[in-house]
DNA sequence: ATCCCGAGGG
DNA sequence: CCCTCTGGAT
């Protein structure tokens, strides 16, 4: 995509959704961190179902530690990877209490030092909780960036760096959510809905999937 | 490169 | 049945 096409790409996504937000449910920076940590290889809907059970039981790092591994696992069991997520979350809470006064740290280095928190999760927290123009490249953004030709790359980090170069600064703060929502609802992994895609005319992908016929 | 790992959709 | 879901640690 040319710079002019990229500008149009985001202008169209912005027009369709002027104020995009995460679909994860949270009421504090800590709850956001927990929700994003739990969201690895899980759907937002599934994470919300679990945190509706978990957060009333524990809304702070100390409360999470008091809850304990058994009850934490029970609360999040419907998500995949629950054993390692529960263990990492408690290790993270221990560090938050001991080293950060129970607060969520605001630097990439401190965030990535938390067990279960990698580059993508740190980028989401920096963007959503602290308003920094980071680009968290998840499965949706990786797919959309490569499929459309917006920012092709072999690894999530390569795509992230290319997006930071190519996305106009004006769109950078919300580009993350526009791309996620586009990937989740239109540019889907298995069956992209090209026939109802507002940016299909800017897309490199050769297979412009036709609309399903109505079998009349 | 492999493991983790349940729910939902096709 | 198979694939996918806002990945990270080993």
PDB file of C-alpha atoms (C1' of nucleotides) in Angstrom:
ATOM      1  CA  UNK A   1       0.000   0.000   0.000  1.00  0.00           C
ATOM      2  CA  UNK A   2       1.173   3.491  -0.794  1.00  0.00           C
ATOM      3  CA  UNK A   3       1.158   6.199   1.894  1.00  0.00           C
ATOM      4  CA  UNK A   4      -1.909   7.730   0.252  1.00  0.00           C
ATOM      5  CA  UNK A   5      -3.706   4.373   0.351  1.00  0.00           C
ATOM      6  CA  UNK A   6      -2.756   3.862   3.991  1.00  0.00           C
ATOM      7  CA  UNK A   7      -4.185   7.276   4.809  1.00  0.00           C
ATOM      8  CA  UNK A   8      -7.452   6.317   3.123  1.00  0.00           C
ATOM      9  CA  UNK A   9      -7.443   2.899   4.790  1.00  0.00           C
ATOM     10  CA  UNK A  10      -7.473   4.414   8.283  1.00  0.00           C
ATOM     11  CA  UNK A  11      -9.789   7.268   7.330  1.00  0.00           C
ATOM     12  CA  UNK A  12     -12.365   4.674   6.318  1.00  0.00           C
ATOM     13  CA  UNK A  13     -11.926   2.585   9.467  1.00  0.00           C
ATOM     14  CA  UNK A  14     -12.128   5.719  11.580  1.00  0.00           C
ATOM     15  CA  UNK A  15     -15.331   6.839   9.906  1.00  0.00           C
ATOM     16  CA  UNK A  16     -16.896   3.458  10.643  1.00  0.00           C
ATOM     17  CA  UNK A  17     -15.821   3.563  14.284  1.00  0.00           C
ATOM     18  CA  UNK A  18     -14.818   7.038  15.520  1.00  0.00           C
ATOM     19  CA  UNK A  19     -14.040   6.046  19.108  1.00  0.00           C
ATOM     20  CA  UNK A  20     -12.806   2.448  19.173  1.00  0.00           C
ATOM     21  CA  UNK A  21     -12.224   0.804  22.527  1.00  0.00           C
ATOM     22  CA  UNK A  22     -11.075  -2.554  23.779  1.00  0.00           C
ATOM     23  CA  UNK A  23     -13.860  -5.071  24.230  1.00  0.00           C
ATOM     24  CA  UNK A  24     -12.189  -6.385  27.372  1.00  0.00           C
ATOM     25  CA  UNK A  25     -14.067  -5.381  30.515  1.00  0.00           C
ATOM     26  CA  UNK A  26     -11.962  -3.703  33.196  1.00  0.00           C
ATOM     27  CA  UNK A  27     -12.220  -0.992  35.837  1.00  0.00           C
ATOM     28  CA  UNK A  28      -8.587  -0.187  36.606  1.00  0.00           C
ATOM     29  CA  UNK A  29      -5.098  -0.473  35.174  1.00  0.00           C
ATOM     30  CA  UNK A  30      -4.592  -3.636  37.218  1.00  0.00           C
ATOM     31  CA  UNK A  31      -7.795  -5.212  35.927  1.00  0.00           C
ATOM     32  CA  UNK A  32      -6.748  -4.340  32.391  1.00  0.00           C
ATOM     33  CA  UNK A  33      -3.365  -5.974  32.936  1.00  0.00           C
ATOM     34  CA  UNK A  34      -5.067  -9.114  34.261  1.00  0.00           C
ATOM     35  CA  UNK A  35      -7.563  -9.222  31.395  1.00  0.00           C
ATOM     36  CA  UNK A  36      -4.865  -8.824  28.757  1.00  0.00           C
ATOM     37  CA  UNK A  37      -2.667 -11.430  30.416  1.00  0.00           C
ATOM     38  CA  UNK A  38      -5.606 -13.850  30.381  1.00  0.00           C
ATOM     39  CA  UNK A  39      -6.444 -13.045  26.754  1.00  0.00           C
ATOM     40  CA  UNK A  40      -3.542 -14.975  25.236  1.00  0.00           C
ATOM     41  CA  UNK A  41      -5.031 -17.451  22.735  1.00  0.00           C
ATOM     42  CA  UNK A  42      -8.514 -16.732  24.058  1.00  0.00           C
ATOM     43  CA  UNK A  43     -11.448 -14.634  22.865  1.00  0.00           C
ATOM     44  CA  UNK A  44     -12.410 -11.365  24.541  1.00  0.00           C
ATOM     45  CA  UNK A  45     -15.857 -12.803  25.190  1.00  0.00           C
ATOM     46  CA  UNK A  46     -14.299 -15.761  26.975  1.00  0.00           C
ATOM     47  CA  UNK A  47     -12.011 -13.521  29.040  1.00  0.00           C
ATOM     48  CA  UNK A  48     -14.923 -11.291  30.063  1.00  0.00           C
ATOM     49  CA  UNK A  49     -16.898 -14.322  31.168  1.00  0.00           C
ATOM     50  CA  UNK A  50     -14.024 -15.327  33.437  1.00  0.00           C
ATOM     51  CA  UNK A  51     -13.233 -11.868  34.821  1.00  0.00           C
ATOM     52  CA  UNK A  52     -16.891 -11.329  35.718  1.00  0.00           C
ATOM     53  CA  UNK A  53     -16.323 -14.173  38.149  1.00  0.00           C
ATOM     54  CA  UNK A  54     -12.756 -13.289  39.096  1.00  0.00           C
ATOM     55  CA  UNK A  55     -12.830  -9.518  39.681  1.00  0.00           C
ATOM     56  CA  UNK A  56     -15.585  -9.543  42.324  1.00  0.00           C
ATOM     57  CA  UNK A  57     -13.323 -11.958  44.220  1.00  0.00           C
ATOM     58  CA  UNK A  58     -10.106  -9.960  43.752  1.00  0.00           C
ATOM     59  CA  UNK A  59      -9.602  -6.453  42.364  1.00  0.00           C
ATOM     60  CA  UNK A  60      -6.060  -5.743  43.614  1.00  0.00           C
ATOM     61  CA  UNK A  61      -2.758  -7.635  43.496  1.00  0.00           C
ATOM     62  CA  UNK A  62      -2.931  -8.351  47.222  1.00  0.00           C
ATOM     63  CA  UNK A  63      -6.499  -9.639  46.967  1.00  0.00           C
ATOM     64  CA  UNK A  64      -5.385 -11.857  44.082  1.00  0.00           C
ATOM     65  CA  UNK A  65      -2.596 -13.285  46.227  1.00  0.00           C
ATOM     66  CA  UNK A  66      -5.051 -13.853  49.076  1.00  0.00           C
ATOM     67  CA  UNK A  67      -7.412 -15.649  46.712  1.00  0.00           C
ATOM     68  CA  UNK A  68      -4.784 -18.308  46.057  1.00  0.00           C
ATOM     69  CA  UNK A  69      -3.954 -20.611  43.185  1.00  0.00           C
ATOM     70  CA  UNK A  70      -6.832 -23.063  43.604  1.00  0.00           C
ATOM     71  CA  UNK A  71      -9.624 -20.505  43.568  1.00  0.00           C
ATOM     72  CA  UNK A  72      -7.916 -18.450  40.876  1.00  0.00           C
ATOM     73  CA  UNK A  73      -7.719 -21.478  38.592  1.00  0.00           C
ATOM     74  CA  UNK A  74     -11.354 -22.303  39.265  1.00  0.00           C
ATOM     75  CA  UNK A  75     -12.382 -18.771  38.280  1.00  0.00           C
ATOM     76  CA  UNK A  76     -10.507 -18.770  34.967  1.00  0.00           C
ATOM     77  CA  UNK A  77     -10.782 -22.438  34.055  1.00  0.00           C
ATOM     78  CA  UNK A  78     -13.066 -21.815  31.080  1.00  0.00           C
ATOM     79  CA  UNK A  79     -10.214 -20.006  29.330  1.00  0.00           C
ATOM     80  CA  UNK A  80      -7.507 -22.068  27.741  1.00  0.00           C
ATOM     81  CA  UNK A  81      -4.010 -22.329  29.227  1.00  0.00           C
ATOM     82  CA  UNK A  82      -5.456 -21.681  32.688  1.00  0.00           C
ATOM     83  CA  UNK A  83      -2.777 -23.441  34.713  1.00  0.00           C
ATOM     84  CA  UNK A  84       0.130 -21.385  33.446  1.00  0.00           C
ATOM     85  CA  UNK A  85      -1.946 -18.200  33.354  1.00  0.00           C
ATOM     86  CA  UNK A  86      -2.925 -18.611  37.005  1.00  0.00           C
ATOM     87  CA  UNK A  87       0.640 -19.285  38.058  1.00  0.00           C
ATOM     88  CA  UNK A  88       2.023 -16.351  36.079  1.00  0.00           C
ATOM     89  CA  UNK A  89      -0.670 -14.028  37.380  1.00  0.00           C
ATOM     90  CA  UNK A  90       0.149 -14.810  41.010  1.00  0.00           C
ATOM     91  CA  UNK A  91       3.872 -14.383  40.342  1.00  0.00           C
ATOM     92  CA  UNK A  92       3.103 -11.056  38.708  1.00  0.00           C
ATOM     93  CA  UNK A  93       0.968  -9.949  41.668  1.00  0.00           C
ATOM     94  CA  UNK A  94       3.787 -10.825  44.041  1.00  0.00           C
ATOM     95  CA  UNK A  95       6.141  -8.544  42.086  1.00  0.00           C
ATOM     96  CA  UNK A  96       3.569  -5.731  41.896  1.00  0.00           C
ATOM     97  CA  UNK A  97       3.163  -5.794  45.673  1.00  0.00           C
ATOM     98  CA  UNK A  98       6.844  -6.205  46.509  1.00  0.00           C
ATOM     99  CA  UNK A  99       8.437  -3.948  43.919  1.00  0.00           C
ATOM    100  CA  UNK A 100       5.805  -1.533  42.583  1.00  0.00           C
ATOM    101  CA  UNK A 101       3.704  -0.595  45.595  1.00  0.00           C
ATOM    102  CA  UNK A 102       0.779  -2.598  44.250  1.00  0.00           C
ATOM    103  CA  UNK A 103       0.631  -0.411  41.134  1.00  0.00           C
ATOM    104  CA  UNK A 104       0.961  -1.340  37.467  1.00  0.00           C
ATOM    105  CA  UNK A 105       4.339  -0.080  36.224  1.00  0.00           C
ATOM    106  CA  UNK A 106       4.375   2.370  33.312  1.00  0.00           C
ATOM    107  CA  UNK A 107       7.555   1.364  31.519  1.00  0.00           C
ATOM    108  CA  UNK A 108       7.987  -1.348  28.918  1.00  0.00           C
ATOM    109  CA  UNK A 109      10.957  -2.847  30.739  1.00  0.00           C
ATOM    110  CA  UNK A 110       9.099  -3.166  34.053  1.00  0.00           C
ATOM    111  CA  UNK A 111       6.003  -4.581  32.352  1.00  0.00           C
ATOM    112  CA  UNK A 112       7.914  -7.161  30.339  1.00  0.00           C
ATOM    113  CA  UNK A 113       9.708  -8.261  33.495  1.00  0.00           C
ATOM    114  CA  UNK A 114       6.373  -9.538  34.830  1.00  0.00           C
ATOM    115  CA  UNK A 115       5.761 -13.282  34.336  1.00  0.00           C
ATOM    116  CA  UNK A 116       3.208 -13.856  31.591  1.00  0.00           C
ATOM    117  CA  UNK A 117       3.699 -10.359  30.189  1.00  0.00           C
ATOM    118  CA  UNK A 118       5.495 -10.188  26.854  1.00  0.00           C
ATOM    119  CA  UNK A 119       5.880  -7.471  24.282  1.00  0.00           C
ATOM    120  CA  UNK A 120       2.305  -7.639  23.001  1.00  0.00           C
ATOM    121  CA  UNK A 121       0.706  -7.463  26.457  1.00  0.00           C
ATOM    122  CA  UNK A 122       3.019  -4.623  27.486  1.00  0.00           C
ATOM    123  CA  UNK A 123       2.095  -2.718  24.338  1.00  0.00           C
ATOM    124  CA  UNK A 124      -1.619  -3.084  25.063  1.00  0.00           C
ATOM    125  CA  UNK A 125      -1.246  -1.842  28.653  1.00  0.00           C
ATOM    126  CA  UNK A 126       0.952   1.082  27.571  1.00  0.00           C
ATOM    127  CA  UNK A 127      -1.583   2.050  24.914  1.00  0.00           C
ATOM    128  CA  UNK A 128      -4.928   1.459  26.614  1.00  0.00           C
ATOM    129  CA  UNK A 129      -4.091   2.281  30.230  1.00  0.00           C
ATOM    130  CA  UNK A 130      -1.437   4.951  29.737  1.00  0.00           C
ATOM    131  CA  UNK A 131      -2.253   6.439  26.340  1.00  0.00           C
ATOM    132  CA  UNK A 132       1.045   5.717  24.606  1.00  0.00           C
ATOM    133  CA  UNK A 133       1.070   5.245  20.814  1.00  0.00           C
ATOM    134  CA  UNK A 134       2.355   1.673  20.844  1.00  0.00           C
ATOM    135  CA  UNK A 135       1.383  -1.011  18.330  1.00  0.00           C
ATOM    136  CA  UNK A 136       0.504  -4.309  19.956  1.00  0.00           C
ATOM    137  CA  UNK A 137       0.661  -6.895  17.172  1.00  0.00           C
ATOM    138  CA  UNK A 138      -1.641  -9.787  17.994  1.00  0.00           C
ATOM    139  CA  UNK A 139      -2.951 -12.541  15.763  1.00  0.00           C
ATOM    140  CA  UNK A 140      -5.513 -10.197  14.146  1.00  0.00           C
ATOM    141  CA  UNK A 141      -3.134  -7.348  13.397  1.00  0.00           C
ATOM    142  CA  UNK A 142      -0.446  -9.718  12.152  1.00  0.00           C
ATOM    143  CA  UNK A 143      -2.923 -11.297   9.743  1.00  0.00           C
ATOM    144  CA  UNK A 144      -4.533  -8.046   8.570  1.00  0.00           C
ATOM    145  CA  UNK A 145      -1.190  -6.307   8.079  1.00  0.00           C
ATOM    146  CA  UNK A 146       0.155  -9.136   5.954  1.00  0.00           C
ATOM    147  CA  UNK A 147      -3.012  -9.976   4.040  1.00  0.00           C
ATOM    148  CA  UNK A 148      -3.792  -6.415   3.004  1.00  0.00           C
ATOM    149  CA  UNK A 149      -0.209  -5.381   2.349  1.00  0.00           C
ATOM    150  CA  UNK A 150      -0.512  -2.609   4.927  1.00  0.00           C
ATOM    151  CA  UNK A 151       2.641  -3.725   6.747  1.00  0.00           C
ATOM    152  CA  UNK A 152       3.856  -7.156   5.697  1.00  0.00           C
ATOM    153  CA  UNK A 153       6.426  -8.917   7.877  1.00  0.00           C
ATOM    154  CA  UNK A 154       7.564 -12.380   8.897  1.00  0.00           C
ATOM    155  CA  UNK A 155       7.372 -11.808  12.656  1.00  0.00           C
ATOM    156  CA  UNK A 156       5.086  -9.761  14.912  1.00  0.00           C
ATOM    157  CA  UNK A 157       8.010  -7.494  15.805  1.00  0.00           C
ATOM    158  CA  UNK A 158       8.777  -6.816  12.139  1.00  0.00           C
ATOM    159  CA  UNK A 159       5.118  -5.952  11.529  1.00  0.00           C
ATOM    160  CA  UNK A 160       5.061  -3.719  14.608  1.00  0.00           C
ATOM    161  CA  UNK A 161       8.084  -1.734  13.420  1.00  0.00           C
ATOM    162  CA  UNK A 162       6.692  -1.372   9.927  1.00  0.00           C
ATOM    163  CA  UNK A 163       3.328  -0.183  11.292  1.00  0.00           C
ATOM    164  CA  UNK A 164       5.057   2.406  13.477  1.00  0.00           C
ATOM    165  CA  UNK A 165       6.773   3.700  10.329  1.00  0.00           C
ATOM    166  CA  UNK A 166       3.758   3.621   8.033  1.00  0.00           C
ATOM    167  CA  UNK A 167       0.695   4.519  10.106  1.00  0.00           C
ATOM    168  CA  UNK A 168       0.166   8.296   9.972  1.00  0.00           C
ATOM    169  CA  UNK A 169       0.845   9.790  13.437  1.00  0.00           C
ATOM    170  CA  UNK A 170      -2.685  11.127  13.527  1.00  0.00           C
ATOM    171  CA  UNK A 171      -4.070   7.569  13.545  1.00  0.00           C
ATOM    172  CA  UNK A 172      -1.428   5.863  15.658  1.00  0.00           C
ATOM    173  CA  UNK A 173      -3.161   6.044  19.028  1.00  0.00           C
ATOM    174  CA  UNK A 174      -6.254   4.164  17.860  1.00  0.00           C
ATOM    175  CA  UNK A 175      -4.818   2.153  14.949  1.00  0.00           C
ATOM    176  CA  UNK A 176      -4.446  -0.832  17.261  1.00  0.00           C
ATOM    177  CA  UNK A 177      -8.182  -1.107  17.911  1.00  0.00           C
ATOM    178  CA  UNK A 178      -9.243  -0.335  14.363  1.00  0.00           C
ATOM    179  CA  UNK A 179      -7.077  -3.169  13.088  1.00  0.00           C
ATOM    180  CA  UNK A 180      -8.260  -5.556  15.795  1.00  0.00           C
ATOM    181  CA  UNK A 181     -11.919  -4.868  15.143  1.00  0.00           C
ATOM    182  CA  UNK A 182     -11.411  -5.114  11.399  1.00  0.00           C
ATOM    183  CA  UNK A 183      -9.677  -8.467  11.839  1.00  0.00           C
ATOM    184  CA  UNK A 184     -12.246  -9.800  14.262  1.00  0.00           C
ATOM    185  CA  UNK A 185     -15.399  -8.910  12.370  1.00  0.00           C
ATOM    186  CA  UNK A 186     -14.448  -8.480   8.709  1.00  0.00           C
ATOM    187  CA  UNK A 187     -10.953  -9.716   7.802  1.00  0.00           C
ATOM    188  CA  UNK A 188     -11.476 -12.998   9.637  1.00  0.00           C
ATOM    189  CA  UNK A 189      -8.820 -15.690   9.626  1.00  0.00           C
ATOM    190  CA  UNK A 190     -10.651 -18.501   7.921  1.00  0.00           C
ATOM    191  CA  UNK A 191     -13.325 -16.773   5.888  1.00  0.00           C
ATOM    192  CA  UNK A 192     -12.692 -13.063   5.343  1.00  0.00           C
ATOM    193  CA  UNK A 193     -15.870 -11.156   4.536  1.00  0.00           C
ATOM    194  CA  UNK A 194     -14.444  -9.318   1.549  1.00  0.00           C
ATOM    195  CA  UNK A 195     -17.886  -8.641   0.070  1.00  0.00           C
ATOM    196  CA  UNK A 196     -18.743  -6.342   2.969  1.00  0.00           C
ATOM    197  CA  UNK A 197     -15.239  -4.929   3.518  1.00  0.00           C
ATOM    198  CA  UNK A 198     -15.027  -1.137   3.276  1.00  0.00           C
ATOM    199  CA  UNK A 199     -11.314  -1.206   2.409  1.00  0.00           C
ATOM    200  CA  UNK A 200     -11.267  -4.103  -0.058  1.00  0.00           C
ATOM    201  CA  UNK A 201     -10.366  -1.708  -2.886  1.00  0.00           C
ATOM    202  CA  UNK A 202      -7.110  -0.874  -1.043  1.00  0.00           C
ATOM    203  CA  UNK A 203      -6.235  -4.499  -0.282  1.00  0.00           C
ATOM    204  CA  UNK A 204      -3.510  -6.637  -1.886  1.00  0.00           C
ATOM    205  CA  UNK A 205      -5.233  -9.926  -1.182  1.00  0.00           C
ATOM    206  CA  UNK A 206      -5.978 -11.610  -4.499  1.00  0.00           C
ATOM    207  CA  UNK A 207      -9.047 -13.599  -3.439  1.00  0.00           C
ATOM    208  CA  UNK A 208     -11.899 -11.130  -3.185  1.00  0.00           C
ATOM    209  CA  UNK A 209     -14.322 -13.601  -1.710  1.00  0.00           C
ATOM    210  CA  UNK A 210     -17.742 -13.203  -3.315  1.00  0.00           C
ATOM    211  CA  UNK A 211     -20.836 -12.655  -1.240  1.00  0.00           C
ATOM    212  CA  UNK A 212     -22.678 -15.845  -0.309  1.00  0.00           C
ATOM    213  CA  UNK A 213     -25.498 -16.427  -2.765  1.00  0.00           C
ATOM    214  CA  UNK A 214     -29.053 -16.490  -1.476  1.00  0.00           C
ATOM    215  CA  UNK A 215     -30.036 -19.771  -3.132  1.00  0.00           C
ATOM    216  CA  UNK A 216     -33.348 -18.454  -4.390  1.00  0.00           C
TER     217      UNK A 216
ATOM    218  C1'  DA B   1      10.108 -25.556  17.696  1.00  0.00           C
ATOM    219  C1'  DT B   2       7.040 -26.989  21.189  1.00  0.00           C
ATOM    220  C1'  DC B   3       3.950 -26.786  24.919  1.00  0.00           C
ATOM    221  C1'  DC B   4      -0.065 -24.926  27.262  1.00  0.00           C
ATOM    222  C1'  DC B   5      -5.623 -25.744  26.666  1.00  0.00           C
ATOM    223  C1'  DG B   6     -10.992 -24.694  26.984  1.00  0.00           C
ATOM    224  C1'  DA B   7     -14.825 -22.720  24.237  1.00  0.00           C
ATOM    225  C1'  DG B   8     -16.982 -21.679  20.032  1.00  0.00           C
ATOM    226  C1'  DG B   9     -17.674 -21.835  15.005  1.00  0.00           C
ATOM    227  C1'  DG B  10     -17.646 -24.120  10.494  1.00  0.00           C
TER     228       DG B  10
ATOM    229  C1'  DC C   1     -13.644 -33.524  12.773  1.00  0.00           C
ATOM    230  C1'  DC C   2     -10.663 -29.045  12.196  1.00  0.00           C
ATOM    231  C1'  DC C   3      -9.360 -24.180  13.025  1.00  0.00           C
ATOM    232  C1'  DT C   4      -9.120 -20.026  15.746  1.00  0.00           C
ATOM    233  C1'  DC C   5      -8.905 -17.041  19.709  1.00  0.00           C
ATOM    234  C1'  DT C   6      -5.802  -9.458  21.381  1.00  0.00           C
ATOM    235  C1'  DG C   7       0.870 -15.089  23.500  1.00  0.00           C
ATOM    236  C1'  DG C   8       4.466 -16.244  26.474  1.00  0.00           C
ATOM    237  C1'  DA C   9       7.881 -19.346  28.453  1.00  0.00           C
ATOM    238  C1'  DT C  10      10.960 -23.065  27.803  1.00  0.00           C
TER     239       DT C  10
END
